[in-house]
């Protein structure tokens, strides 16, 4: 064997090892869980007229915290079922990729909670910022996940930019009700649709 | 006197299909038969043959179980498989290093 073949073999080994270390937990249950909570919260927020920016920020930050905790529990359950370590290198990589944009989103929410006056009402600014952060987080995590998460990330980013354009219309629908609706649609319905798609398309595995 | 690294390469691993399977298994605690087959775009027969060869060499362990009513076959590298794979990579690196001016 010459050195070129050896180098090629090493490259093939590296590529295959990387492919093997992709995050392999089923994403459908996690996405459906996130979508269910998002849609439910959107409906409840609309029905209860959650309008104050402080309450709006606290409510959706709380929902985000519950969703993240639930996602980790679902992933942990899967790894226990597969008798694999939960905090595996792929899980670590995905978490590290998600962290920076999600931290910025958390910061926006905390700012909304702490700097708004008691009378200030929510508008589309915070949902747009959160959609952008979330889109960037999904896109970054998508490099370690085999499914179309990166496309979903782009979808969130483009929708955030589209919603941003609405702010400049003379009859801008930027109010608390629209903000809750946007959150419910994007963090609820979009996740439910994507989760349903994953549910029916994720490969049934492990049959020999 | 030590042999040329290329002459020391493990013949069991030094085959395209088996090397690919060993590479996949080296980066994961275990993989299902289907994951190996789909990731490498191999046929069932090919994967079965290669895994049997690796199993006979003591490099891969195969576990058969059930997930509900569905048969579940998982493969993992054994300790000697990991050692053999590490040795194989070291030899490849030596071959590359030797060619460098």
mmCIF file of C-alpha atoms in Angstrom:
data_model
loop_
_atom_site.group_PDB
_atom_site.id
_atom_site.type_symbol
_atom_site.label_atom_id
_atom_site.label_comp_id
_atom_site.label_asym_id
_atom_site.label_seq_id
_atom_site.Cartn_x
_atom_site.Cartn_y
_atom_site.Cartn_z
ATOM 1 C CA UNK A 1 0.000 0.000 0.000
ATOM 2 C CA UNK A 2 1.399 3.422 -0.925
ATOM 3 C CA UNK A 3 1.090 6.597 1.090
ATOM 4 C CA UNK A 4 -1.708 8.014 -1.087
ATOM 5 C CA UNK A 5 -3.886 4.971 -0.524
ATOM 6 C CA UNK A 6 -3.112 5.090 3.188
ATOM 7 C CA UNK A 7 -4.088 8.770 3.349
ATOM 8 C CA UNK A 8 -7.291 8.038 1.426
ATOM 9 C CA UNK A 9 -8.116 5.202 3.798
ATOM 10 C CA UNK A 10 -7.560 7.475 6.787
ATOM 11 C CA UNK A 11 -9.864 10.071 5.230
ATOM 12 C CA UNK A 12 -12.553 7.441 4.624
ATOM 13 C CA UNK A 13 -12.231 6.257 8.227
ATOM 14 C CA UNK A 14 -12.553 9.812 9.523
ATOM 15 C CA UNK A 15 -15.634 10.494 7.386
ATOM 16 C CA UNK A 16 -17.348 7.283 8.446
ATOM 17 C CA UNK A 17 -16.573 7.839 12.102
ATOM 18 C CA UNK A 18 -18.060 11.334 11.869
ATOM 19 C CA UNK A 19 -21.151 9.963 10.151
ATOM 20 C CA UNK A 20 -21.498 7.336 12.818
ATOM 21 C CA UNK A 21 -21.298 9.909 15.587
ATOM 22 C CA UNK A 22 -24.256 11.951 14.358
ATOM 23 C CA UNK A 23 -27.040 12.500 16.849
ATOM 24 C CA UNK A 24 -29.326 9.516 16.354
ATOM 25 C CA UNK A 25 -32.121 10.015 18.865
ATOM 26 C CA UNK A 26 -35.582 10.135 17.291
ATOM 27 C CA UNK A 27 -36.579 13.767 16.951
ATOM 28 C CA UNK A 28 -40.289 13.218 16.276
ATOM 29 C CA UNK A 29 -41.368 12.828 19.943
ATOM 30 C CA UNK A 30 -39.303 15.848 20.992
ATOM 31 C CA UNK A 31 -40.654 18.021 18.171
ATOM 32 C CA UNK A 32 -44.248 16.938 18.787
ATOM 33 C CA UNK A 33 -43.849 17.622 22.509
ATOM 34 C CA UNK A 34 -42.456 21.111 21.804
ATOM 35 C CA UNK A 35 -45.224 21.790 19.287
ATOM 36 C CA UNK A 36 -47.971 20.624 21.616
ATOM 37 C CA UNK A 37 -46.806 22.858 24.436
ATOM 38 C CA UNK A 38 -46.262 25.803 22.082
ATOM 39 C CA UNK A 39 -49.704 25.574 20.527
ATOM 40 C CA UNK A 40 -51.416 25.058 23.879
ATOM 41 C CA UNK A 41 -49.633 28.062 25.377
ATOM 42 C CA UNK A 42 -50.485 30.212 22.359
ATOM 43 C CA UNK A 43 -54.185 29.358 22.700
ATOM 44 C CA UNK A 44 -54.186 29.897 26.472
ATOM 45 C CA UNK A 45 -52.329 33.211 26.109
ATOM 46 C CA UNK A 46 -54.847 34.409 23.528
ATOM 47 C CA UNK A 47 -57.832 33.312 25.608
ATOM 48 C CA UNK A 48 -56.432 34.847 28.798
ATOM 49 C CA UNK A 49 -55.399 38.027 26.959
ATOM 50 C CA UNK A 50 -51.758 37.884 28.003
ATOM 51 C CA UNK A 51 -50.785 41.362 26.894
ATOM 52 C CA UNK A 52 -48.271 42.837 29.316
ATOM 53 C CA UNK A 53 -44.732 42.444 28.065
ATOM 54 C CA UNK A 54 -43.497 41.259 31.455
ATOM 55 C CA UNK A 55 -46.093 38.493 31.631
ATOM 56 C CA UNK A 56 -45.645 37.620 27.969
ATOM 57 C CA UNK A 57 -41.860 37.280 28.404
ATOM 58 C CA UNK A 58 -42.163 35.274 31.630
ATOM 59 C CA UNK A 59 -44.814 32.979 30.169
ATOM 60 C CA UNK A 60 -42.887 32.093 27.023
ATOM 61 C CA UNK A 61 -39.567 31.802 28.855
ATOM 62 C CA UNK A 62 -41.242 29.359 31.236
ATOM 63 C CA UNK A 63 -42.593 27.411 28.267
ATOM 64 C CA UNK A 64 -39.104 27.331 26.744
ATOM 65 C CA UNK A 65 -37.648 26.016 30.005
ATOM 66 C CA UNK A 66 -40.301 23.276 30.239
ATOM 67 C CA UNK A 67 -39.748 22.349 26.593
ATOM 68 C CA UNK A 68 -35.965 22.094 26.986
ATOM 69 C CA UNK A 69 -36.335 20.007 30.145
ATOM 70 C CA UNK A 70 -38.902 17.774 28.450
ATOM 71 C CA UNK A 71 -36.698 17.359 25.384
ATOM 72 C CA UNK A 72 -33.795 16.226 27.552
ATOM 73 C CA UNK A 73 -36.016 13.791 29.446
ATOM 74 C CA UNK A 74 -37.352 12.321 26.201
ATOM 75 C CA UNK A 75 -33.819 11.971 24.807
ATOM 76 C CA UNK A 76 -32.689 10.386 28.066
ATOM 77 C CA UNK A 77 -35.540 7.905 27.960
ATOM 78 C CA UNK A 78 -34.578 6.914 24.434
ATOM 79 C CA UNK A 79 -30.929 6.473 25.362
ATOM 80 C CA UNK A 80 -31.859 4.364 28.390
ATOM 81 C CA UNK A 81 -34.088 2.220 26.194
ATOM 82 C CA UNK A 82 -31.211 1.759 23.734
ATOM 83 C CA UNK A 83 -28.805 1.108 26.633
ATOM 84 C CA UNK A 84 -26.569 3.918 25.452
ATOM 85 C CA UNK A 85 -25.070 6.740 27.491
ATOM 86 C CA UNK A 86 -27.293 9.831 27.503
ATOM 87 C CA UNK A 87 -24.529 12.440 27.644
ATOM 88 C CA UNK A 88 -22.802 10.990 24.602
ATOM 89 C CA UNK A 89 -20.414 12.952 22.352
ATOM 90 C CA UNK A 90 -23.179 13.611 19.752
ATOM 91 C CA UNK A 91 -25.539 14.886 22.484
ATOM 92 C CA UNK A 92 -22.781 17.146 23.784
ATOM 93 C CA UNK A 93 -22.079 18.530 20.322
ATOM 94 C CA UNK A 94 -25.751 19.258 19.637
ATOM 95 C CA UNK A 95 -26.139 20.944 23.032
ATOM 96 C CA UNK A 96 -23.030 23.064 22.469
ATOM 97 C CA UNK A 97 -24.319 24.132 19.055
ATOM 98 C CA UNK A 98 -27.707 25.108 20.493
ATOM 99 C CA UNK A 99 -26.367 27.023 23.476
ATOM 100 C CA UNK A 100 -25.137 30.397 22.083
ATOM 101 C CA UNK A 101 -28.300 31.406 20.142
ATOM 102 C CA UNK A 102 -30.578 30.061 22.866
ATOM 103 C CA UNK A 103 -28.639 32.016 25.495
ATOM 104 C CA UNK A 104 -29.161 35.200 23.454
ATOM 105 C CA UNK A 105 -32.866 34.366 23.218
ATOM 106 C CA UNK A 106 -32.955 33.880 26.973
ATOM 107 C CA UNK A 107 -31.281 37.262 27.405
ATOM 108 C CA UNK A 108 -33.930 38.943 25.225
ATOM 109 C CA UNK A 109 -36.649 37.349 27.345
ATOM 110 C CA UNK A 110 -35.025 38.396 30.606
ATOM 111 C CA UNK A 111 -34.662 41.932 29.259
ATOM 112 C CA UNK A 112 -38.338 41.905 28.324
ATOM 113 C CA UNK A 113 -39.237 40.804 31.837
ATOM 114 C CA UNK A 114 -36.980 43.168 33.720
ATOM 115 C CA UNK A 115 -36.828 46.366 31.688
ATOM 116 C CA UNK A 116 -40.445 46.730 30.563
ATOM 117 C CA UNK A 117 -42.706 49.068 32.440
ATOM 118 C CA UNK A 118 -45.760 47.584 34.133
ATOM 119 C CA UNK A 119 -48.056 48.987 31.442
ATOM 120 C CA UNK A 120 -45.947 48.120 28.426
ATOM 121 C CA UNK A 121 -47.660 45.639 26.129
ATOM 122 C CA UNK A 122 -46.058 42.935 24.069
ATOM 123 C CA UNK A 123 -45.599 43.305 20.333
ATOM 124 C CA UNK A 124 -43.941 41.366 17.539
ATOM 125 C CA UNK A 125 -40.369 42.422 18.373
ATOM 126 C CA UNK A 126 -39.703 39.718 20.961
ATOM 127 C CA UNK A 127 -41.255 36.874 18.905
ATOM 128 C CA UNK A 128 -39.148 37.957 15.917
ATOM 129 C CA UNK A 129 -35.977 37.982 18.023
ATOM 130 C CA UNK A 130 -36.817 34.566 19.467
ATOM 131 C CA UNK A 131 -37.562 33.114 16.032
ATOM 132 C CA UNK A 132 -34.227 34.388 14.745
ATOM 133 C CA UNK A 133 -32.340 32.939 17.709
ATOM 134 C CA UNK A 134 -34.177 29.652 17.470
ATOM 135 C CA UNK A 135 -33.581 29.431 13.724
ATOM 136 C CA UNK A 136 -29.845 30.014 14.242
ATOM 137 C CA UNK A 137 -29.795 27.397 17.014
ATOM 138 C CA UNK A 138 -31.488 24.798 14.808
ATOM 139 C CA UNK A 139 -29.191 25.597 11.921
ATOM 140 C CA UNK A 140 -26.107 25.167 14.114
ATOM 141 C CA UNK A 141 -27.400 21.910 15.610
ATOM 142 C CA UNK A 142 -28.276 20.692 12.126
ATOM 143 C CA UNK A 143 -24.610 20.001 11.418
ATOM 144 C CA UNK A 144 -24.752 17.150 13.943
ATOM 145 C CA UNK A 145 -28.235 15.843 13.210
ATOM 146 C CA UNK A 146 -28.976 13.742 10.145
ATOM 147 C CA UNK A 147 -32.468 15.074 9.419
ATOM 148 C CA UNK A 148 -33.564 18.365 7.833
ATOM 149 C CA UNK A 149 -33.110 20.448 10.960
ATOM 150 C CA UNK A 150 -30.984 22.993 9.120
ATOM 151 C CA UNK A 151 -33.846 23.641 6.689
ATOM 152 C CA UNK A 152 -36.206 24.133 9.619
ATOM 153 C CA UNK A 153 -33.672 26.614 11.007
ATOM 154 C CA UNK A 154 -33.706 28.539 7.744
ATOM 155 C CA UNK A 155 -37.501 28.430 7.740
ATOM 156 C CA UNK A 156 -37.583 30.109 11.168
ATOM 157 C CA UNK A 157 -35.009 32.698 10.118
ATOM 158 C CA UNK A 158 -36.857 33.588 6.905
ATOM 159 C CA UNK A 159 -40.228 33.704 8.671
ATOM 160 C CA UNK A 160 -38.714 35.970 11.329
ATOM 161 C CA UNK A 161 -37.464 38.305 8.601
ATOM 162 C CA UNK A 162 -40.866 38.186 6.896
ATOM 163 C CA UNK A 163 -42.613 39.023 10.168
ATOM 164 C CA UNK A 164 -40.086 41.804 10.716
ATOM 165 C CA UNK A 165 -41.277 43.428 7.471
ATOM 166 C CA UNK A 166 -44.807 43.517 8.910
ATOM 167 C CA UNK A 167 -43.566 45.973 11.544
ATOM 168 C CA UNK A 168 -43.121 48.651 8.881
ATOM 169 C CA UNK A 169 -46.561 48.419 7.351
ATOM 170 C CA UNK A 170 -48.792 51.418 8.060
ATOM 171 C CA UNK A 171 -51.432 49.089 9.459
ATOM 172 C CA UNK A 172 -48.852 47.037 11.364
ATOM 173 C CA UNK A 173 -50.513 44.174 13.233
ATOM 174 C CA UNK A 174 -47.852 44.364 15.929
ATOM 175 C CA UNK A 175 -49.783 43.898 19.151
ATOM 176 C CA UNK A 176 -49.950 41.396 22.004
ATOM 177 C CA UNK A 177 -52.594 39.201 20.390
ATOM 178 C CA UNK A 178 -50.555 38.889 17.186
ATOM 179 C CA UNK A 179 -47.427 38.227 19.218
ATOM 180 C CA UNK A 180 -49.121 35.326 21.004
ATOM 181 C CA UNK A 181 -50.542 34.098 17.724
ATOM 182 C CA UNK A 182 -47.129 34.185 16.036
ATOM 183 C CA UNK A 183 -45.596 32.292 18.956
ATOM 184 C CA UNK A 184 -48.375 29.703 18.879
ATOM 185 C CA UNK A 185 -48.149 29.265 15.118
ATOM 186 C CA UNK A 186 -44.380 29.049 14.801
ATOM 187 C CA UNK A 187 -43.387 27.359 18.053
ATOM 188 C CA UNK A 188 -46.582 25.301 18.126
ATOM 189 C CA UNK A 189 -48.072 24.448 14.745
ATOM 190 C CA UNK A 190 -44.785 24.436 12.792
ATOM 191 C CA UNK A 191 -43.269 22.022 15.316
ATOM 192 C CA UNK A 192 -46.359 19.827 15.221
ATOM 193 C CA UNK A 193 -46.265 19.676 11.421
ATOM 194 C CA UNK A 194 -42.548 18.939 11.373
ATOM 195 C CA UNK A 195 -42.889 16.380 14.170
ATOM 196 C CA UNK A 196 -45.705 14.627 12.308
ATOM 197 C CA UNK A 197 -43.555 14.539 9.183
ATOM 198 C CA UNK A 198 -40.673 13.062 11.183
ATOM 199 C CA UNK A 199 -42.969 10.590 12.888
ATOM 200 C CA UNK A 200 -43.989 9.079 9.579
ATOM 201 C CA UNK A 201 -40.628 9.317 7.850
ATOM 202 C CA UNK A 202 -38.054 8.510 10.535
ATOM 203 C CA UNK A 203 -36.692 5.121 9.644
ATOM 204 C CA UNK A 204 -38.071 2.198 11.573
ATOM 205 C CA UNK A 205 -34.787 0.903 12.810
ATOM 206 C CA UNK A 206 -33.033 -2.153 13.981
ATOM 207 C CA UNK A 207 -34.718 -4.876 12.029
ATOM 208 C CA UNK A 208 -32.370 -7.464 10.617
ATOM 209 C CA UNK B 1 13.964 -6.444 12.199
ATOM 210 C CA UNK B 2 10.488 -4.928 11.900
ATOM 211 C CA UNK B 3 8.343 -5.472 8.842
ATOM 212 C CA UNK B 4 7.207 -2.677 6.569
ATOM 213 C CA UNK B 5 4.011 -1.150 8.019
ATOM 214 C CA UNK B 6 2.092 -2.012 4.865
ATOM 215 C CA UNK B 7 2.954 -5.674 5.358
ATOM 216 C CA UNK B 8 1.685 -5.587 8.918
ATOM 217 C CA UNK B 9 -1.799 -4.348 7.978
ATOM 218 C CA UNK B 10 -4.491 -6.630 9.334
ATOM 219 C CA UNK B 11 -5.950 -8.445 6.311
ATOM 220 C CA UNK B 12 -9.299 -8.873 8.037
ATOM 221 C CA UNK B 13 -9.745 -5.125 8.464
ATOM 222 C CA UNK B 14 -7.960 -4.147 5.276
ATOM 223 C CA UNK B 15 -10.942 -4.718 3.036
ATOM 224 C CA UNK B 16 -13.145 -1.828 1.944
ATOM 225 C CA UNK B 17 -16.432 -3.112 3.346
ATOM 226 C CA UNK B 18 -15.030 -4.414 6.626
ATOM 227 C CA UNK B 19 -12.966 -1.284 7.134
ATOM 228 C CA UNK B 20 -16.131 0.808 6.696
ATOM 229 C CA UNK B 21 -18.023 -1.314 9.230
ATOM 230 C CA UNK B 22 -15.140 -1.125 11.720
ATOM 231 C CA UNK B 23 -14.972 2.676 11.262
ATOM 232 C CA UNK B 24 -18.672 3.090 11.975
ATOM 233 C CA UNK B 25 -18.556 0.859 15.020
ATOM 234 C CA UNK B 26 -15.431 2.557 16.355
ATOM 235 C CA UNK B 27 -17.357 5.813 16.774
ATOM 236 C CA UNK B 28 -20.512 4.405 18.357
ATOM 237 C CA UNK B 29 -21.098 2.189 21.389
ATOM 238 C CA UNK B 30 -23.228 -0.078 19.202
ATOM 239 C CA UNK B 31 -25.160 0.113 15.969
ATOM 240 C CA UNK B 32 -28.060 -1.834 14.628
ATOM 241 C CA UNK B 33 -27.640 -4.013 11.569
ATOM 242 C CA UNK B 34 -30.003 -1.685 9.686
ATOM 243 C CA UNK B 35 -28.048 1.433 10.603
ATOM 244 C CA UNK B 36 -24.820 -0.147 9.350
ATOM 245 C CA UNK B 37 -26.486 -1.311 6.147
ATOM 246 C CA UNK B 38 -28.209 2.024 5.447
ATOM 247 C CA UNK B 39 -25.231 4.213 6.343
ATOM 248 C CA UNK B 40 -22.938 2.250 4.054
ATOM 249 C CA UNK B 41 -25.554 1.596 1.357
ATOM 250 C CA UNK B 42 -24.683 -2.090 1.393
ATOM 251 C CA UNK B 43 -26.915 -5.068 0.744
ATOM 252 C CA UNK B 44 -28.090 -7.284 3.585
ATOM 253 C CA UNK B 45 -25.930 -10.105 2.240
ATOM 254 C CA UNK B 46 -22.791 -7.995 2.088
ATOM 255 C CA UNK B 47 -23.196 -6.697 5.623
ATOM 256 C CA UNK B 48 -23.961 -10.168 6.932
ATOM 257 C CA UNK B 49 -20.881 -11.658 5.273
ATOM 258 C CA UNK B 50 -18.535 -8.924 6.468
ATOM 259 C CA UNK B 51 -19.900 -8.949 9.983
ATOM 260 C CA UNK B 52 -19.565 -12.716 10.146
ATOM 261 C CA UNK B 53 -15.897 -12.427 9.103
ATOM 262 C CA UNK B 54 -15.284 -9.729 11.718
ATOM 263 C CA UNK B 55 -17.119 -11.784 14.305
ATOM 264 C CA UNK B 56 -14.990 -14.851 13.527
ATOM 265 C CA UNK B 57 -11.874 -12.719 13.964
ATOM 266 C CA UNK B 58 -13.189 -11.669 17.371
ATOM 267 C CA UNK B 59 -13.437 -8.001 16.387
ATOM 268 C CA UNK B 60 -17.202 -7.581 16.462
ATOM 269 C CA UNK B 61 -19.849 -8.907 18.779
ATOM 270 C CA UNK B 62 -23.410 -9.387 17.555
ATOM 271 C CA UNK B 63 -26.431 -9.388 19.831
ATOM 272 C CA UNK B 64 -29.841 -10.634 18.764
ATOM 273 C CA UNK B 65 -32.851 -9.527 20.740
ATOM 274 C CA UNK B 66 -36.377 -8.242 20.247
ATOM 275 C CA UNK B 67 -37.847 -4.767 20.315
ATOM 276 C CA UNK B 68 -41.479 -5.560 20.979
ATOM 277 C CA UNK B 69 -42.183 -8.234 18.428
ATOM 278 C CA UNK B 70 -39.515 -7.026 16.010
ATOM 279 C CA UNK B 71 -36.138 -8.751 15.823
ATOM 280 C CA UNK B 72 -33.272 -6.484 16.773
ATOM 281 C CA UNK B 73 -29.681 -7.157 15.758
ATOM 282 C CA UNK B 74 -26.963 -4.928 17.127
ATOM 283 C CA UNK B 75 -23.234 -4.956 16.495
ATOM 284 C CA UNK B 76 -20.414 -3.538 18.581
ATOM 285 C CA UNK B 77 -16.638 -3.619 18.510
ATOM 286 C CA UNK B 78 -15.030 -5.956 21.008
ATOM 287 C CA UNK B 79 -11.996 -4.910 23.021
ATOM 288 C CA UNK B 80 -9.694 -6.784 20.665
ATOM 289 C CA UNK B 81 -11.525 -5.185 17.729
ATOM 290 C CA UNK B 82 -10.800 -1.721 19.127
ATOM 291 C CA UNK B 83 -7.137 -2.624 19.615
ATOM 292 C CA UNK B 84 -6.843 -4.067 16.114
ATOM 293 C CA UNK B 85 -8.519 -0.985 14.635
ATOM 294 C CA UNK B 86 -6.198 1.354 16.552
ATOM 295 C CA UNK B 87 -3.184 -0.654 15.380
ATOM 296 C CA UNK B 88 -4.465 -0.521 11.794
ATOM 297 C CA UNK B 89 -4.805 3.272 11.953
ATOM 298 C CA UNK B 90 -1.326 3.607 13.475
ATOM 299 C CA UNK B 91 0.123 1.605 10.622
ATOM 300 C CA UNK B 92 -1.671 3.756 8.040
ATOM 301 C CA UNK B 93 -0.277 6.852 9.741
ATOM 302 C CA UNK B 94 3.214 5.369 9.662
ATOM 303 C CA UNK B 95 2.884 4.701 5.939
ATOM 304 C CA UNK B 96 1.817 8.305 5.350
ATOM 305 C CA UNK B 97 4.596 9.658 7.593
ATOM 306 C CA UNK B 98 7.282 7.610 5.861
ATOM 307 C CA UNK B 99 6.379 9.111 2.502
ATOM 308 C CA UNK B 100 6.793 12.667 3.825
ATOM 309 C CA UNK B 101 10.116 14.295 2.865
#
